[in-house]
Each structure stands twice: as C-alpha cells, then as structure tokens.
XYZ file of C-alpha atoms in Angstrom:
425
model
C 0.000 0.000 0.000
C 1.284 3.490 -0.789
C 2.370 5.321 2.344
C 3.716 8.808 2.936
C 7.017 8.776 4.902
C 5.922 11.072 7.673
C 6.603 9.365 10.988
C 7.776 11.050 14.186
C 9.201 9.745 17.419
C 7.041 8.828 20.417
C 7.888 12.016 22.271
C 6.291 14.077 19.535
C 3.212 11.872 19.514
C 2.457 13.108 23.007
C 3.537 16.648 22.221
C 1.060 17.134 19.408
C 2.498 15.879 16.112
C 0.659 13.507 13.814
C 2.356 11.127 11.441
C 1.747 7.985 9.540
C 0.127 6.769 6.447
C -3.277 7.224 4.990
C -5.369 4.198 5.365
C -10.094 1.620 8.482
C -20.956 -5.662 15.476
C -20.661 -4.669 17.107
C -22.292 -4.006 20.208
C -25.368 -4.567 18.718
C -28.376 -6.015 19.326
C -31.805 -5.331 18.984
C -33.699 -4.566 22.058
C -34.444 -8.251 21.928
C -31.649 -9.732 19.936
C -27.950 -10.279 19.823
C -25.453 -7.555 20.309
C -22.933 -7.091 17.582
C -20.081 -8.675 19.416
C -20.099 -12.116 17.986
C -17.715 -14.909 17.341
C -16.184 -17.541 15.066
C -16.499 -21.207 13.946
C -16.521 -24.423 15.903
C -14.908 -27.726 15.048
C -18.322 -29.036 14.081
C -18.663 -26.570 11.253
C -18.459 -27.952 7.755
C -15.255 -27.432 5.814
C -15.762 -25.041 2.924
C -14.818 -25.596 -0.647
C -14.312 -23.282 -3.543
C -11.824 -20.747 -4.712
C -10.069 -18.448 -2.293
C -11.060 -14.795 -2.253
C -9.455 -12.317 -4.564
C -6.705 -10.461 -2.758
C -6.396 -7.591 -5.190
C -6.582 -4.226 -3.402
C -9.859 -2.301 -3.294
C -10.644 0.225 -5.955
C -9.532 3.789 -5.455
C -13.045 4.799 -4.446
C -12.606 2.748 -1.274
C -8.990 3.571 -0.580
C -8.086 6.559 1.605
C -4.657 6.559 -0.022
C -6.357 7.959 -3.112
C -7.407 11.141 -1.269
C -6.502 14.319 -3.129
C -3.583 16.352 -1.876
C -5.924 18.953 -0.426
C -7.634 16.302 1.719
C -4.348 14.853 2.924
C -3.073 18.276 3.886
C -6.267 18.930 5.841
C -5.741 15.666 7.723
C -2.172 16.635 8.538
C -3.069 20.138 9.647
C -5.901 18.908 11.822
C -3.780 16.222 13.466
C -0.898 18.542 14.171
C -3.222 21.068 15.833
C -4.682 18.433 18.159
C -3.301 17.576 21.575
C -2.075 14.051 22.259
C -5.165 13.341 24.359
C -7.457 14.575 21.599
C -5.784 12.288 19.077
C -6.062 9.283 21.367
C -9.751 10.066 21.846
C -10.277 9.502 18.122
C -9.426 5.840 18.722
C -12.364 5.140 21.040
C -16.090 4.686 20.376
C -18.299 4.578 23.455
C -21.844 3.318 23.831
C -24.791 5.551 24.737
C -27.554 3.385 26.147
C -31.161 4.283 25.522
C -31.784 4.418 29.281
C -28.876 6.736 30.045
C -29.288 10.426 30.797
C -28.979 12.609 27.661
C -25.798 14.215 28.972
C -24.210 11.053 30.323
C -21.395 11.120 27.759
C -20.719 14.856 27.944
C -17.666 14.388 30.127
C -16.340 11.569 27.933
C -16.345 13.912 24.928
C -15.394 17.220 26.562
C -12.877 16.043 29.166
C -11.661 12.663 27.891
C -11.839 13.785 24.232
C -13.664 10.685 22.964
C -14.367 11.149 19.269
C -17.027 8.532 18.503
C -20.365 7.331 19.931
C -22.693 4.388 19.266
C -26.383 4.145 20.130
C -27.209 0.996 22.100
C -30.210 -0.570 23.753
C -32.985 0.146 21.250
C -33.887 3.809 20.663
C -37.500 4.729 19.905
C -38.367 7.473 17.457
C -36.314 9.581 15.080
C -37.110 12.796 16.934
C -35.370 11.564 20.076
C -32.370 10.240 18.137
C -32.070 13.474 16.173
C -32.061 15.668 19.267
C -29.484 13.411 20.925
C -27.252 13.452 17.838
C -27.449 17.242 17.736
C -26.528 17.402 21.408
C -23.545 15.101 20.873
C -22.221 17.007 17.870
C -22.787 20.207 19.831
C -20.115 19.038 22.276
C -17.498 19.229 19.510
C -15.091 22.118 20.065
C -11.438 23.025 19.753
C -10.920 22.118 23.405
C -12.919 18.874 23.345
C -12.062 17.174 20.049
C -9.824 19.619 18.222
C -12.898 20.685 16.271
C -13.284 17.198 14.760
C -16.860 15.941 14.438
C -18.025 12.665 15.922
C -18.733 9.364 14.253
C -22.274 8.625 15.498
C -23.063 4.967 14.857
C -25.872 2.468 15.212
C -26.514 -1.167 14.382
C -29.286 -0.984 11.807
C -28.943 -4.323 10.055
C -32.611 -5.269 9.834
C -34.801 -7.973 11.294
C -34.122 -8.397 14.994
C -30.977 -6.285 14.961
C -32.214 -2.697 14.824
C -31.080 -0.186 17.410
C -33.301 2.569 15.991
C -37.028 1.953 15.850
C -40.394 3.632 15.761
C -41.574 6.767 13.976
C -39.122 7.961 11.358
C -37.324 4.636 10.927
C -38.267 1.955 8.440
C -38.058 -1.578 9.788
C -35.671 -3.282 7.341
C -36.343 -6.996 6.858
C -33.858 -9.555 8.096
C -30.690 -10.119 6.089
C -32.054 -13.463 4.942
C -35.075 -11.666 3.479
C -32.988 -8.826 2.048
C -30.984 -11.362 0.063
C -34.147 -12.324 -1.827
C -34.365 -8.818 -3.301
C -32.768 -7.917 -6.623
C -29.465 -6.069 -6.487
C -31.030 -2.809 -7.651
C -33.975 -3.093 -5.269
C -31.729 -3.796 -2.285
C -29.441 -0.921 -3.217
C -32.400 1.465 -3.392
C -33.814 0.189 -0.108
C -30.457 0.543 1.670
C -30.139 4.105 0.356
C -33.538 4.877 1.828
C -32.598 3.418 5.208
C -29.388 5.429 5.104
C -31.236 8.685 4.434
C -33.367 8.042 7.524
C -30.247 7.462 9.610
C -28.569 10.550 8.249
C -31.616 12.708 8.941
C -31.385 11.557 12.565
C -27.693 12.489 12.797
C -26.342 8.941 12.447
C -23.415 8.918 10.007
C -22.158 5.318 10.445
C -24.151 2.099 10.184
C -22.492 -0.964 11.674
C -23.780 -3.097 8.816
C -23.807 -5.069 6.549
C -22.976 -8.469 8.014
C -20.560 -10.274 5.691
C -20.511 -13.511 7.679
C -21.477 -16.681 5.814
C -23.307 -19.310 7.873
C -23.048 -22.780 6.310
C -26.389 -24.493 5.779
C -25.165 -27.402 7.905
C -25.008 -25.078 10.926
C -27.863 -22.653 10.291
C -29.625 -21.426 13.417
C -27.203 -23.400 15.596
C -24.789 -20.558 14.865
C -25.436 -18.432 17.950
C -24.249 -14.978 16.911
C -25.563 -14.831 13.342
C -27.696 -17.750 12.159
C -29.915 -17.823 15.226
C -31.165 -14.345 14.369
C -31.117 -14.656 10.552
C -28.442 -11.984 10.313
C -26.736 -13.746 7.394
C -27.497 -13.064 3.734
C -26.931 -16.663 2.817
C -25.088 -19.941 3.266
C -22.627 -19.457 0.404
C -20.113 -16.643 -0.132
C -21.485 -15.696 -3.552
C -24.962 -14.938 -2.202
C -23.532 -13.027 0.745
C -21.177 -11.032 -1.478
C -23.950 -9.882 -3.797
C -26.082 -8.570 -0.933
C -23.131 -7.000 0.891
C -22.160 -5.049 -2.218
C -25.724 -3.833 -2.722
C -26.055 -2.638 0.884
C -22.633 -0.956 0.883
C -23.496 0.882 -2.328
C -26.908 1.902 -1.042
C -25.618 3.142 2.295
C -23.012 5.280 0.575
C -25.636 6.598 -1.845
C -27.711 7.628 1.173
C -24.822 9.462 2.810
C -23.936 6.989 5.571
C -20.700 5.045 6.002
C -21.350 1.269 6.025
C -19.312 -1.160 8.112
C -18.510 -4.630 6.824
C -18.454 -7.098 9.718
C -17.372 -9.315 11.548
C -13.977 -10.082 9.994
C -12.812 -12.791 9.375
C -16.302 -14.208 9.899
C -18.550 -15.494 12.703
C -20.575 -17.947 10.658
C -18.895 -21.156 11.747
C -19.133 -20.931 15.528
C -21.861 -21.968 17.921
C -21.654 -19.520 20.820
C -22.023 -15.744 20.884
C -18.841 -13.889 21.826
C -20.914 -11.218 23.577
C -21.901 -13.608 26.306
C -19.578 -16.599 26.067
C -15.851 -17.305 26.145
C -16.361 -20.932 25.073
C -17.628 -22.363 21.816
C -16.118 -19.408 19.941
C -13.185 -21.119 18.209
C -13.354 -21.500 14.438
C -11.327 -24.536 13.429
C -12.100 -24.196 9.719
C -11.399 -20.703 8.390
C -7.988 -20.119 6.826
C -6.148 -17.050 5.590
C -7.286 -17.767 2.017
C -10.761 -19.051 2.804
C -13.611 -18.486 0.306
C -15.668 -17.152 3.231
C -13.455 -14.049 3.168
C -14.774 -13.107 -0.286
C -17.794 -11.101 0.949
C -15.444 -8.901 2.982
C -13.167 -8.354 -0.019
C -16.157 -7.508 -2.200
C -17.607 -5.144 0.395
C -14.303 -3.273 0.464
C -14.203 -3.101 -3.322
C -17.760 -1.738 -3.282
C -16.513 1.221 -1.232
C -16.688 0.253 2.447
C -14.143 2.283 4.417
C -14.845 0.648 7.779
C -14.393 -3.023 8.670
C -15.298 -4.480 12.048
C -13.105 -7.251 13.448
C -14.632 -9.697 15.905
C -13.360 -11.355 19.057
C -13.612 -15.013 18.018
C -10.631 -17.371 17.842
C -9.289 -18.894 14.620
C -7.108 -21.934 15.191
C -5.914 -22.120 11.577
C -4.923 -18.451 11.436
C -3.623 -17.364 14.856
C -4.390 -19.988 17.516
C -5.612 -18.722 20.867
C -5.628 -15.017 19.901
C -8.953 -13.138 19.563
C -9.191 -11.751 16.037
C -9.233 -8.105 17.164
C -5.911 -8.648 18.984
C -4.282 -10.565 16.117
C -1.805 -8.842 13.794
C -2.048 -11.939 11.608
C -5.775 -11.241 11.112
C -5.733 -7.437 10.973
C -2.367 -6.497 9.478
C -1.414 -9.546 7.420
C -4.770 -10.678 6.040
C -7.154 -7.701 6.147
C -4.666 -4.944 5.393
C -2.123 -7.040 3.496
C -3.952 -9.715 1.505
C -7.199 -7.786 1.031
C -5.459 -4.424 0.600
C -7.702 -2.609 3.091
C -6.301 0.707 4.282
C -9.442 2.131 5.830
C -10.622 2.181 9.458
C -10.647 -1.051 11.442
C -13.092 -0.969 14.342
C -13.509 -3.662 16.964
C -16.560 -5.478 18.120
C -17.354 -4.643 21.740
C -14.246 -4.995 23.915
C -16.562 -5.399 26.918
C -17.678 -8.769 25.527
C -17.283 -12.042 27.411
C -14.937 -13.352 24.735
C -12.153 -10.998 25.834
C -13.034 -10.673 29.516
C -9.886 -12.584 30.492
C -7.771 -9.776 29.001
C -7.391 -6.919 31.520
C -9.241 -3.779 30.467
C -6.053 -1.725 30.299
C -4.560 -4.167 27.786
C -7.483 -4.330 25.382
C -7.004 -1.034 23.562
C -3.234 -1.526 23.430
C -3.629 -4.976 21.884
C -6.076 -3.654 19.290
C -3.776 -0.876 18.085
C -0.706 -3.118 18.220
C -2.495 -5.552 15.907
C -3.208 -2.801 13.378
C -6.686 -1.737 14.510
C -7.939 1.832 14.807
C -11.137 2.321 16.837
C -11.820 0.462 20.067
C -15.567 0.088 20.612
C -16.809 -0.315 24.175
C -20.354 -0.485 25.417
C -19.072 0.296 28.914
C -18.465 4.039 29.351
C -16.732 3.448 32.700
C -13.890 1.673 30.857
C -12.973 4.712 28.755
C -10.460 6.333 31.158
C -8.578 3.056 31.532
C -8.485 2.400 27.800
C -7.155 5.884 27.054
C -4.632 5.862 29.894
C -3.200 2.581 28.643
C -2.790 3.933 25.108
C -1.057 7.047 26.440
C 1.298 5.114 28.711
C 2.335 2.662 25.999
C 2.828 5.471 23.456
C 5.131 7.282 25.853
C 7.459 4.318 26.361
C 7.313 2.451 23.035
C 8.255 4.321 19.852
C 7.002 1.541 17.585
C 3.627 1.537 19.303
C 3.506 5.345 19.150
C 3.971 5.094 15.394
C 1.048 2.675 15.201
C -1.057 5.165 17.136
C -0.083 7.847 14.601
C -1.139 5.574 11.744
C -4.460 4.758 13.396
C -5.264 8.394 14.133
C -4.521 9.425 10.582
C -6.732 6.674 9.186
C -9.606 7.875 11.372
C -9.052 11.515 10.440
C -8.813 10.580 6.767
C -12.213 8.896 6.976
C -13.655 11.878 8.806
C -12.227 14.266 6.225
C -14.053 12.359 3.515
C -17.211 12.702 5.607
C -16.714 16.450 5.998
C -16.058 16.230 9.749
C -12.714 18.044 9.978
C -12.542 21.810 10.515
C -10.835 22.235 7.143
C -12.717 19.565 5.165
C -13.671 20.617 1.671
C -15.396 17.392 0.667
C -18.132 15.318 2.188
C -21.281 16.600 3.773
C -20.781 15.615 7.404
C-alpha cells in the first residue's frame, strides 16, 4: 500500500504531532436480539470448498490513499493542531444506552476527548435520536475534540438487529429476506434506510454483516444464524447482498461497516456472552468465506469491524481483534484494506480474560484503529493505557499515529474536519 514517509518519534506523539500513512458488530443487538459482538467457527462446522477470495486491493473509491492532496493536507493540519489526548480520543467509540441520561457522555467527549459514539439498547423514534445526535455534535469544540466531528453509529442491520425503531425509521427486513431482493432493489432500499439514519444524525451504520453461515449449521450458529443476520449460506450470495447494501448506504450518505472479519458464521456460541464455543477450526487465511469482505471493500466500504472469536488455523488462541495476523497480514495485506478497522465490543465475554487496560493496546498493536466499548466506565482506563504505551514504546507510538490518521482521513471524507472541503458531514 502506498504510504507517505511522515513518521515522528514517540515524544512528539504526546507533544502534538501527527504522522503515519493514509489508510479503516458490534455491540449490537436489537432490544431483543444479539449484540454485535459475535464470534467464530466451531470444530463441528463444515469445511468449505471453492476458490479463495481475490486479494487484489480495493478500488480507489474505497482507498483513503487515493485522497486528493488537499484532503491529505487537511488531515495533517488537523492532526498537528490536536493535543495528544485529543488524538487518542479519536481511537475510542463509546456506547450511549437508551436508558442513560442525555448528557451522560458529555464528560467523555469534553474532558476525555472521545471522538465517537454508538447508540445501544434500542432507541424509539427519530425525533429523540435526532435531538441526541445534535446534542452530541454540539459538544465538539477546539478544546474537546480539536474541532473534529463525531462518528455517530448504530446497528441498523434489519430484522431483529435494529437499534433505531419507531416513527421515522423503516423496519428493514432480516438479512435473509434482504438477500431475496434484486441487487437494484436492495441498493435502493439501503439508500432509503441510510437517508433516515442521516436525517437523525447517524453517520455510520455498523452493517452489513458479511458472515457466511453454512447451511449445515444454520440457526445453531449463535451470533448470526440464530437471528437470521446472514445473507446466505454461500459466499457468492452473501457477497452480492453486501455489495448492494454498501453501495446503497453510501448513496444515502452513511458510512457502512462490513463485519465481523474474518467471519462469525462457523461458531456456535455468541462472543458477547460466552468465552467458550467461539473457536473457528475451519477458516484459513485464504478461505472463500473471506470473499464477501473483499467484495464489500471493493464496493466502497471504508470501515471493517473485526470480531473477538478465535481462529485456530490463522492465529491460535488469539482473539481476532488482537491478532496482527488477522488485521495487518490478512485484512490490510492480503485484502489491501487501508481504511478504518473498528472492533466489536471490547466489553464482551470473549475478551473478559484480558485486563481492560490491555485491550485497547492490543487492538492498536495488531493494526486496529477504533476500540468500541459499550461500557463508558472503561474509557479512562483504555485511554490511559494507550497514552502510557505510546510514551514508552516508539514503535507503538507510530502505530497510534497511523491509526489516528486513518480515522481523520475517513472523517475528512465525511466532511467532519474543521478544514474539510469534501463530504457533507
């Protein structure tokens, strides 16, 4: 991948300089459904056959490295004007539960400089979501976020997994039903759903699901199949629907998120609530089940979510979000993805054995960018760990620089930087 040679030592990372290259379910769940933290395959899953996914890089439309010079210079200027704490805040997304007080995240944004929020718990009515989004974006300031707007996300897959409901929000059908639509019809429908999200101040949808659930497992697959979150039982069917939804979301002005890399379709337990039954003993680095992710990237997706399942044939014993083999070697290397990598919920049971202060560090060390947590109380610990490691480890500090620039590059394209000239964020 093309990279600009603009790296600075760790001391400058904390002093205010930004360097690096241009590059990125979730907590999900319906009010009665799974959250988006889900997992990977079990040894009982059927072995797949077929050709391995294409590893050619995404088209320029999905590659931040193709940003015009003016955009890149805006990213650099914005990063250099930000404090170290403000930059680190860009690497965290925190959950706002429907039952929480409207101002419950004010301190997280204004004092801890968190740059991204996700709606959780099932929100009723577009009017309420809109007013909350306006309040959140109203917290943006030079002192809080360096003037950088927030990513405001939701899980709006369809079927049982819909965080936003009621008046003003269409109820999309389940992924299984969406896959029965023609490509053009699904693209148009996704664009319509995106326009509703955008009108409510939501600029990121943590969808579509690119996981393939083999027919032999079906609803026995706890995180995906049980709730009909999959588009199909073969990669070709899933790929077609993923591309249509990605295109439609972008047409409607919302950034889609392809998830949950490298796939949760072959496991039995849900990583949100279980640390067992989440090992995929089938998926390989060149597995045909990776094709829907590659195709989603080629369709223009600039965000990919990595899950917390285990993959014995890729990086044994290491949750995907903590694995450089998964994130750096396969997703960024083989698939050519240089956009924003976001995690599934780091408060999930699957990674509970990893101390909180290590979770964000492991994500960034693996090549990830945004650490998603549904637990606002964990934010200070996550940020403090990133700061401490950056101060003592120059290589890690450089990874932080890279991650921050990838996030700012995405936000520039969305019109969220003070100097952005493109996008309509």
